[in-house]
PDB file of C-alpha atoms in Angstrom:
ATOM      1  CA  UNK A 121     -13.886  -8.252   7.367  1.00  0.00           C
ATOM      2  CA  UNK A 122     -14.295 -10.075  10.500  1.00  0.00           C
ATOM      3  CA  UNK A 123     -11.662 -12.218  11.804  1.00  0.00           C
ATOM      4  CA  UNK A 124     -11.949 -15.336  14.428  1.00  0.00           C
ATOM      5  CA  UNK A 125      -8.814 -16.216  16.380  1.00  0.00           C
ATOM      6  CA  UNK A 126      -7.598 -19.647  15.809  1.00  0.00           C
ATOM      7  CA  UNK A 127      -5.120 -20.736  18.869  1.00  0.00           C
ATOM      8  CA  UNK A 128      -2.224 -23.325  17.254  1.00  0.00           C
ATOM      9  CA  UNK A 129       0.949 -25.411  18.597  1.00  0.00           C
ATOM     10  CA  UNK A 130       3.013 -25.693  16.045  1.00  0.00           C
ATOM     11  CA  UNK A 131       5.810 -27.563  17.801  1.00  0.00           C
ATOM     12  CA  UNK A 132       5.523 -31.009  19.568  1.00  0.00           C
ATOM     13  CA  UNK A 133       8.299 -30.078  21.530  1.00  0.00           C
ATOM     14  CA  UNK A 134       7.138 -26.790  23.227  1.00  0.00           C
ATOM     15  CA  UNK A 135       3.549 -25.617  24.889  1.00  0.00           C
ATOM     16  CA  UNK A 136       4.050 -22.147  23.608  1.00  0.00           C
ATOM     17  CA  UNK A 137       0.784 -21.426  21.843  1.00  0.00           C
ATOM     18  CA  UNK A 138       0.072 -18.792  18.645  1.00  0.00           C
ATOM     19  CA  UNK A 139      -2.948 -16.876  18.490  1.00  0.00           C
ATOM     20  CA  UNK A 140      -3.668 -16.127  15.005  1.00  0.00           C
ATOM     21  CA  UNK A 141      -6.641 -14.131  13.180  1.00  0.00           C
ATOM     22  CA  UNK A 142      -7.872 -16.008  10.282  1.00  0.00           C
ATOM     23  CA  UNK A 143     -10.206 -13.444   8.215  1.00  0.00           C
ATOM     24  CA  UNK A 144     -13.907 -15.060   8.269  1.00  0.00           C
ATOM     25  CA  UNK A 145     -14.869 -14.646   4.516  1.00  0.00           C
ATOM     26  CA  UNK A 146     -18.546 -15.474   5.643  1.00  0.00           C
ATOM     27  CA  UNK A 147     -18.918 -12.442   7.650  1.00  0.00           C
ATOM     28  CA  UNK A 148     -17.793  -9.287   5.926  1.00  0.00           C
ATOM     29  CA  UNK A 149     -19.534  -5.852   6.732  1.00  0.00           C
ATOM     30  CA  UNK A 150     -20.747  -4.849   2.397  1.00  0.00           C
ATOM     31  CA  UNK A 151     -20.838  -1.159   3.053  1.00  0.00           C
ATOM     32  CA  UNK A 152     -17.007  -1.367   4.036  1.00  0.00           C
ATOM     33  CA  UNK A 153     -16.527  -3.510   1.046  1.00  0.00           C
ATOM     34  CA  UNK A 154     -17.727  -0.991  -1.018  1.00  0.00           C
ATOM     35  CA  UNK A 155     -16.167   1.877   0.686  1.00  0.00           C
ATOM     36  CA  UNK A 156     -12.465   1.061   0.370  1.00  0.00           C
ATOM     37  CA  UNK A 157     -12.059   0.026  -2.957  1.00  0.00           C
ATOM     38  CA  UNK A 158     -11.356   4.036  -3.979  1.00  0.00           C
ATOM     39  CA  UNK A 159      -8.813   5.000  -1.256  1.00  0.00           C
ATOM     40  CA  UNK A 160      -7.508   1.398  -1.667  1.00  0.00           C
ATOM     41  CA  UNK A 161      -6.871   2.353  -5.582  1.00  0.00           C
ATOM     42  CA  UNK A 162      -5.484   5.651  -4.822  1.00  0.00           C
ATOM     43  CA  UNK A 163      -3.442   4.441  -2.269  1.00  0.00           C
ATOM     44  CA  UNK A 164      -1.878   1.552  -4.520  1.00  0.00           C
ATOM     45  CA  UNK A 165      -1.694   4.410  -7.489  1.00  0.00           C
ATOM     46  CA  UNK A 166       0.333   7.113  -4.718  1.00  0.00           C
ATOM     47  CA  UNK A 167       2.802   3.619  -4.309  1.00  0.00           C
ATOM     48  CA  UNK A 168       2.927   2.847  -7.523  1.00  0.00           C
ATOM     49  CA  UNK A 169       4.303   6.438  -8.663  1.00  0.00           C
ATOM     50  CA  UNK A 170       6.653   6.361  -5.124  1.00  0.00           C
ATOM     51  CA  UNK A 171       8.409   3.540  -6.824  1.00  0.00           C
ATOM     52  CA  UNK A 172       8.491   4.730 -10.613  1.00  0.00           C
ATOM     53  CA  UNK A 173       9.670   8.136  -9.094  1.00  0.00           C
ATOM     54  CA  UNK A 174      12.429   7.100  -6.822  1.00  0.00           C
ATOM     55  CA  UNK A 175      13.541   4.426 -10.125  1.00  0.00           C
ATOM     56  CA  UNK A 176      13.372   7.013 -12.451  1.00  0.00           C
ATOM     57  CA  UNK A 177      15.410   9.617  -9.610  1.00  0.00           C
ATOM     58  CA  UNK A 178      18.588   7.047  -9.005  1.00  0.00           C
ATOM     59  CA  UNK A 179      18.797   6.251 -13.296  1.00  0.00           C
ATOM     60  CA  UNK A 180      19.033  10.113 -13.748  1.00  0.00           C
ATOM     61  CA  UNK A 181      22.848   9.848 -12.714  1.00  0.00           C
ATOM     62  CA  UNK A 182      25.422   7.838 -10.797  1.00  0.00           C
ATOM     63  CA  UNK A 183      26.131  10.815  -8.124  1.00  0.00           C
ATOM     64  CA  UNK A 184      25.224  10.068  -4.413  1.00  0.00           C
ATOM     65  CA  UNK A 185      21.122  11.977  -4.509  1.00  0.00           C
ATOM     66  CA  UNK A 186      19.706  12.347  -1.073  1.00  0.00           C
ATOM     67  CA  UNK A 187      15.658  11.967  -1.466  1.00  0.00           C
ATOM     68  CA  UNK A 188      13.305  11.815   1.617  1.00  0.00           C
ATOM     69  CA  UNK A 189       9.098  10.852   1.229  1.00  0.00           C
ATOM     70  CA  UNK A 190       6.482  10.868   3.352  1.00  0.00           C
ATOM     71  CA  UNK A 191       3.350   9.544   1.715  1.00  0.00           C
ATOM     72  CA  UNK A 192       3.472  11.974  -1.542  1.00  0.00           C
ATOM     73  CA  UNK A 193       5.656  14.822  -0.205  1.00  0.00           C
ATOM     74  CA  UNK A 194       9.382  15.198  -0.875  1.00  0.00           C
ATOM     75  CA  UNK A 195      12.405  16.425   1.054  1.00  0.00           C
ATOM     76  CA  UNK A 196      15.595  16.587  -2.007  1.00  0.00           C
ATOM     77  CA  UNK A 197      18.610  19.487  -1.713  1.00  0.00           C
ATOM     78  CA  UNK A 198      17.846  22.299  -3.696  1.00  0.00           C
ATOM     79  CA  UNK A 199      19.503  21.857  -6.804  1.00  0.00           C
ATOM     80  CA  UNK A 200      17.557  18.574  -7.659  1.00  0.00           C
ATOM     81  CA  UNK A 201      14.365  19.795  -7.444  1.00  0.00           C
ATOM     82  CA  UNK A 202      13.652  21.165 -11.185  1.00  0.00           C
ATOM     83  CA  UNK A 203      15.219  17.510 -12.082  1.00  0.00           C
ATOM     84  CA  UNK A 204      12.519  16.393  -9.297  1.00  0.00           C
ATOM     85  CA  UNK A 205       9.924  18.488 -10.738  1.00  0.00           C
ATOM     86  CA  UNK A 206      10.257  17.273 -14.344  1.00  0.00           C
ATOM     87  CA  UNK A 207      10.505  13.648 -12.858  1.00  0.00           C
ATOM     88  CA  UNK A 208       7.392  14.191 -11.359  1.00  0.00           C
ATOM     89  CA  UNK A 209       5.830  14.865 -14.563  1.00  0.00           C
ATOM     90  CA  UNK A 210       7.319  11.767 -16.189  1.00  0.00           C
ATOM     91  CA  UNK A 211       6.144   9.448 -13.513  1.00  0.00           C
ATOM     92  CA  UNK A 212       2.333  10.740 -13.733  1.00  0.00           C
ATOM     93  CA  UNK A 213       2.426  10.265 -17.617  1.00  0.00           C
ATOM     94  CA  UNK A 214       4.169   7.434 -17.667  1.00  0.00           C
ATOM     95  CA  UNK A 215       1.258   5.996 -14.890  1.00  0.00           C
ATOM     96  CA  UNK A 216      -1.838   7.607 -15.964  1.00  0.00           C
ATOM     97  CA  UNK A 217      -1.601   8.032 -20.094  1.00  0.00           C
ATOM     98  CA  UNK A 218      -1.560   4.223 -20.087  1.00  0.00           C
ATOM     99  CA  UNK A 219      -4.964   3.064 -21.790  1.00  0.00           C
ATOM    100  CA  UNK A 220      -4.439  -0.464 -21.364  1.00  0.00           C
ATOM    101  CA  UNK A 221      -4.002  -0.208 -17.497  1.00  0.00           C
ATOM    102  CA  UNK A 222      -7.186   2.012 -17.362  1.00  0.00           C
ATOM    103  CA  UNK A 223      -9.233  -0.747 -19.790  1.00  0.00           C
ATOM    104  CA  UNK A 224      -7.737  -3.597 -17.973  1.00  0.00           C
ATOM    105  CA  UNK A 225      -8.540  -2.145 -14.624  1.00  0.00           C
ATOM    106  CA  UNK A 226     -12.113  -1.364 -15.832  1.00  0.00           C
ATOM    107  CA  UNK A 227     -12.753  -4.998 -17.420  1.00  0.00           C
ATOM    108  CA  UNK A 228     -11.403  -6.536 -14.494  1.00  0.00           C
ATOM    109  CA  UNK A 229     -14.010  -4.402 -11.976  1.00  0.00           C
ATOM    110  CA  UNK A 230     -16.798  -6.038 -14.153  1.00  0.00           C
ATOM    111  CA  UNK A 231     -15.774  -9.288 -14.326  1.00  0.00           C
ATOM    112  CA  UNK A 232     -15.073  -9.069 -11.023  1.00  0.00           C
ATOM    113  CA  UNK A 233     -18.619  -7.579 -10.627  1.00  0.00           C
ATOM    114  CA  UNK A 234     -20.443 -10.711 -12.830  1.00  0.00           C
ATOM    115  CA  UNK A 235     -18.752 -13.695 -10.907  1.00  0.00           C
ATOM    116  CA  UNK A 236     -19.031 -12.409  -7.473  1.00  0.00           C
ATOM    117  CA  UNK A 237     -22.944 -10.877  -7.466  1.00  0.00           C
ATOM    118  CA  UNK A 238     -26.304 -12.346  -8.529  1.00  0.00           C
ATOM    119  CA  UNK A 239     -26.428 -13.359 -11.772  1.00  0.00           C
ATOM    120  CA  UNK A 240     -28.229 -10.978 -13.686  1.00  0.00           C
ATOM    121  CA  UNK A 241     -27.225  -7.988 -11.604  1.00  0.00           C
ATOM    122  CA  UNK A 242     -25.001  -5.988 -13.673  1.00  0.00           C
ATOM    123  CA  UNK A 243     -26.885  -5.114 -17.529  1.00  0.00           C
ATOM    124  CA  UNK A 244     -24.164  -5.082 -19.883  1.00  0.00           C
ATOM    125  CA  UNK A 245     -25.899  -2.615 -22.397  1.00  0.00           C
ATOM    126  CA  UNK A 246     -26.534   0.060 -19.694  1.00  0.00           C
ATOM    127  CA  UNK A 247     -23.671  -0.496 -17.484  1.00  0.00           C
ATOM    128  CA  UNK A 248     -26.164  -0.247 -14.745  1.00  0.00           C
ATOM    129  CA  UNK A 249     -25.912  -2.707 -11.151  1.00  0.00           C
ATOM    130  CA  UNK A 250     -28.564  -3.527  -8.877  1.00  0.00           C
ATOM    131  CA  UNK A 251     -28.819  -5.573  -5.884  1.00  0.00           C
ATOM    132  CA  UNK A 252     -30.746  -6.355  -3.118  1.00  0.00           C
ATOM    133  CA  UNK A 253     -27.628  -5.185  -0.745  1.00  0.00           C
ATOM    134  CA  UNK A 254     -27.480  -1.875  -1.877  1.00  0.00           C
ATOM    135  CA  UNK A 255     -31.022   0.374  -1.962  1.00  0.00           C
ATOM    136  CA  UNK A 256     -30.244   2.475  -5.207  1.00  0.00           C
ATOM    137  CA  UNK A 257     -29.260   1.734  -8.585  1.00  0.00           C
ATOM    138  CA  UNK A 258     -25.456   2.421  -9.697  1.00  0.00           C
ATOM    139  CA  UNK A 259     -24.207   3.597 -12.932  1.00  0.00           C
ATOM    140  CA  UNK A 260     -20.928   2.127 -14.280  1.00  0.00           C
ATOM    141  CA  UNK A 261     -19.136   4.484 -15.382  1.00  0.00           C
ATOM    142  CA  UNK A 262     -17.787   3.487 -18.726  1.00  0.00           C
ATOM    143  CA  UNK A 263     -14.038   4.301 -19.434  1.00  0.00           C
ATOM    144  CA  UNK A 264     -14.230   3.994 -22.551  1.00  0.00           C
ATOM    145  CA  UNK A 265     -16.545   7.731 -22.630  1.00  0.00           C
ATOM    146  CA  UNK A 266     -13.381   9.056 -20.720  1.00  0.00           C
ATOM    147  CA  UNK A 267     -10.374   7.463 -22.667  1.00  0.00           C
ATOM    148  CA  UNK A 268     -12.015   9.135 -25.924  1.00  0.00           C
ATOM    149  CA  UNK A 269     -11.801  12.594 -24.228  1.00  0.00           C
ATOM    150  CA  UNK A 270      -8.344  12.926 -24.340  1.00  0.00           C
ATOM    151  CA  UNK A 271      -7.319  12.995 -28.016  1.00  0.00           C
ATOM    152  CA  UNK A 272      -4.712   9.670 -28.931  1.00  0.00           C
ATOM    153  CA  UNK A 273      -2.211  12.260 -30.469  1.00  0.00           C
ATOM    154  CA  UNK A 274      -1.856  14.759 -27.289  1.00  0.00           C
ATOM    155  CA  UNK A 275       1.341  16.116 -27.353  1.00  0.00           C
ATOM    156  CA  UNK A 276       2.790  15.461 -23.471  1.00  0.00           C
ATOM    157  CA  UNK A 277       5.957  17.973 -24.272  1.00  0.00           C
ATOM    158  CA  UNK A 278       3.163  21.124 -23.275  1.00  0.00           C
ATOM    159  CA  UNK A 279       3.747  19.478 -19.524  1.00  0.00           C
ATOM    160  CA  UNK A 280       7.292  21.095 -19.798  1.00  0.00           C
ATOM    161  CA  UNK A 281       5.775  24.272 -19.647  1.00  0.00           C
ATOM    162  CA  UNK A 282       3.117  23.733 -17.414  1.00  0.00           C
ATOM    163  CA  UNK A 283       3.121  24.960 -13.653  1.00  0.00           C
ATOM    164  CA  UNK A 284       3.976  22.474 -10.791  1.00  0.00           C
ATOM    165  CA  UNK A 285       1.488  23.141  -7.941  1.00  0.00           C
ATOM    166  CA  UNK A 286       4.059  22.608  -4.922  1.00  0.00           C
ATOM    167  CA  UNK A 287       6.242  25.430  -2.905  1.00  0.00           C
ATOM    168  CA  UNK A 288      10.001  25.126  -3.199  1.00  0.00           C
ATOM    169  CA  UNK A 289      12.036  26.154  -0.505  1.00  0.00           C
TER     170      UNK A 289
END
């Protein structure tokens, strides 16, 4: 978005001036807008299993645990990783197994998609949007196709066997 710069004295009793950027909501470039809401979501999902990770890491027991991240890489002494590992595992599950989150995420993106476009831009039946700021049609991709490929009764204990891609050391 484009900001303007707003220059303010907030004291009476000083001249010291602030500049601050105020975000001009009338002038926003669209093909940014619709760019960054993907990294945006995986960048807020990477967070999101940070925090349920680390949480779940400092419950496991009262000892002193020394755990260093970088983005979505870990630096733990060698005999916590196969608790980090299965952790790992939880956290993802826990996150992304959740149909509500996925079917209120997806209701929200098209309500947020009827109040803030044209009217009559997004067909409910077909899940299909069109506008005249974007040159091709777009297919919604309806959630509820995916959520009914994974069968309600998988059993997530087959994760305990499963392979870990990442390289201990």
């Amino acid at each position: 978005m484009m900001s303007d710069e707003v220059r303010i004295k907030p004291f009476n009793h000083s001249n010291k001036k602030f500049s601050l950027r105020v975000l001009n909501k009338a002038k926003f470039n669209s093909n940014k807008q619709v760019t960054a809401f993907m990294p945006n979501l995986v960048h807020s999902l990477d967070a999101a299993s940070l925090a349920l990770l680390l949480d779940f890491y400092f419950k496991e027991s009262t000892d002193v645990k020394n755990i260093y991240t970088t983005h979505d890489c870990f630096a733990i002494p060698a005999n916590k990783m196969e608790c980090l590992v299965n952790l790992l595992k939880l956290t993802y599950v826990k996150i992304y197994s959740d149909d509500k989150y996925l079917l209120k995420l997806y209701e929200d993106i098209r309500k947020n998609i009827r109040t803030t476009q044209n009217k009559g831009c997004f067909n409910e039946e077909t899940l299909e949007i069109f506008s005249d700021n974007f040159r091709d049609l777009i297919n919604f991709p309806d959630v509820k196709k995916v959520l009914g490929s994974v069968p309600s009764d998988f059993d997530f204990k087959v994760l305990d066997k499963s392979s870990y891609c990442g390289r201990y050391m």
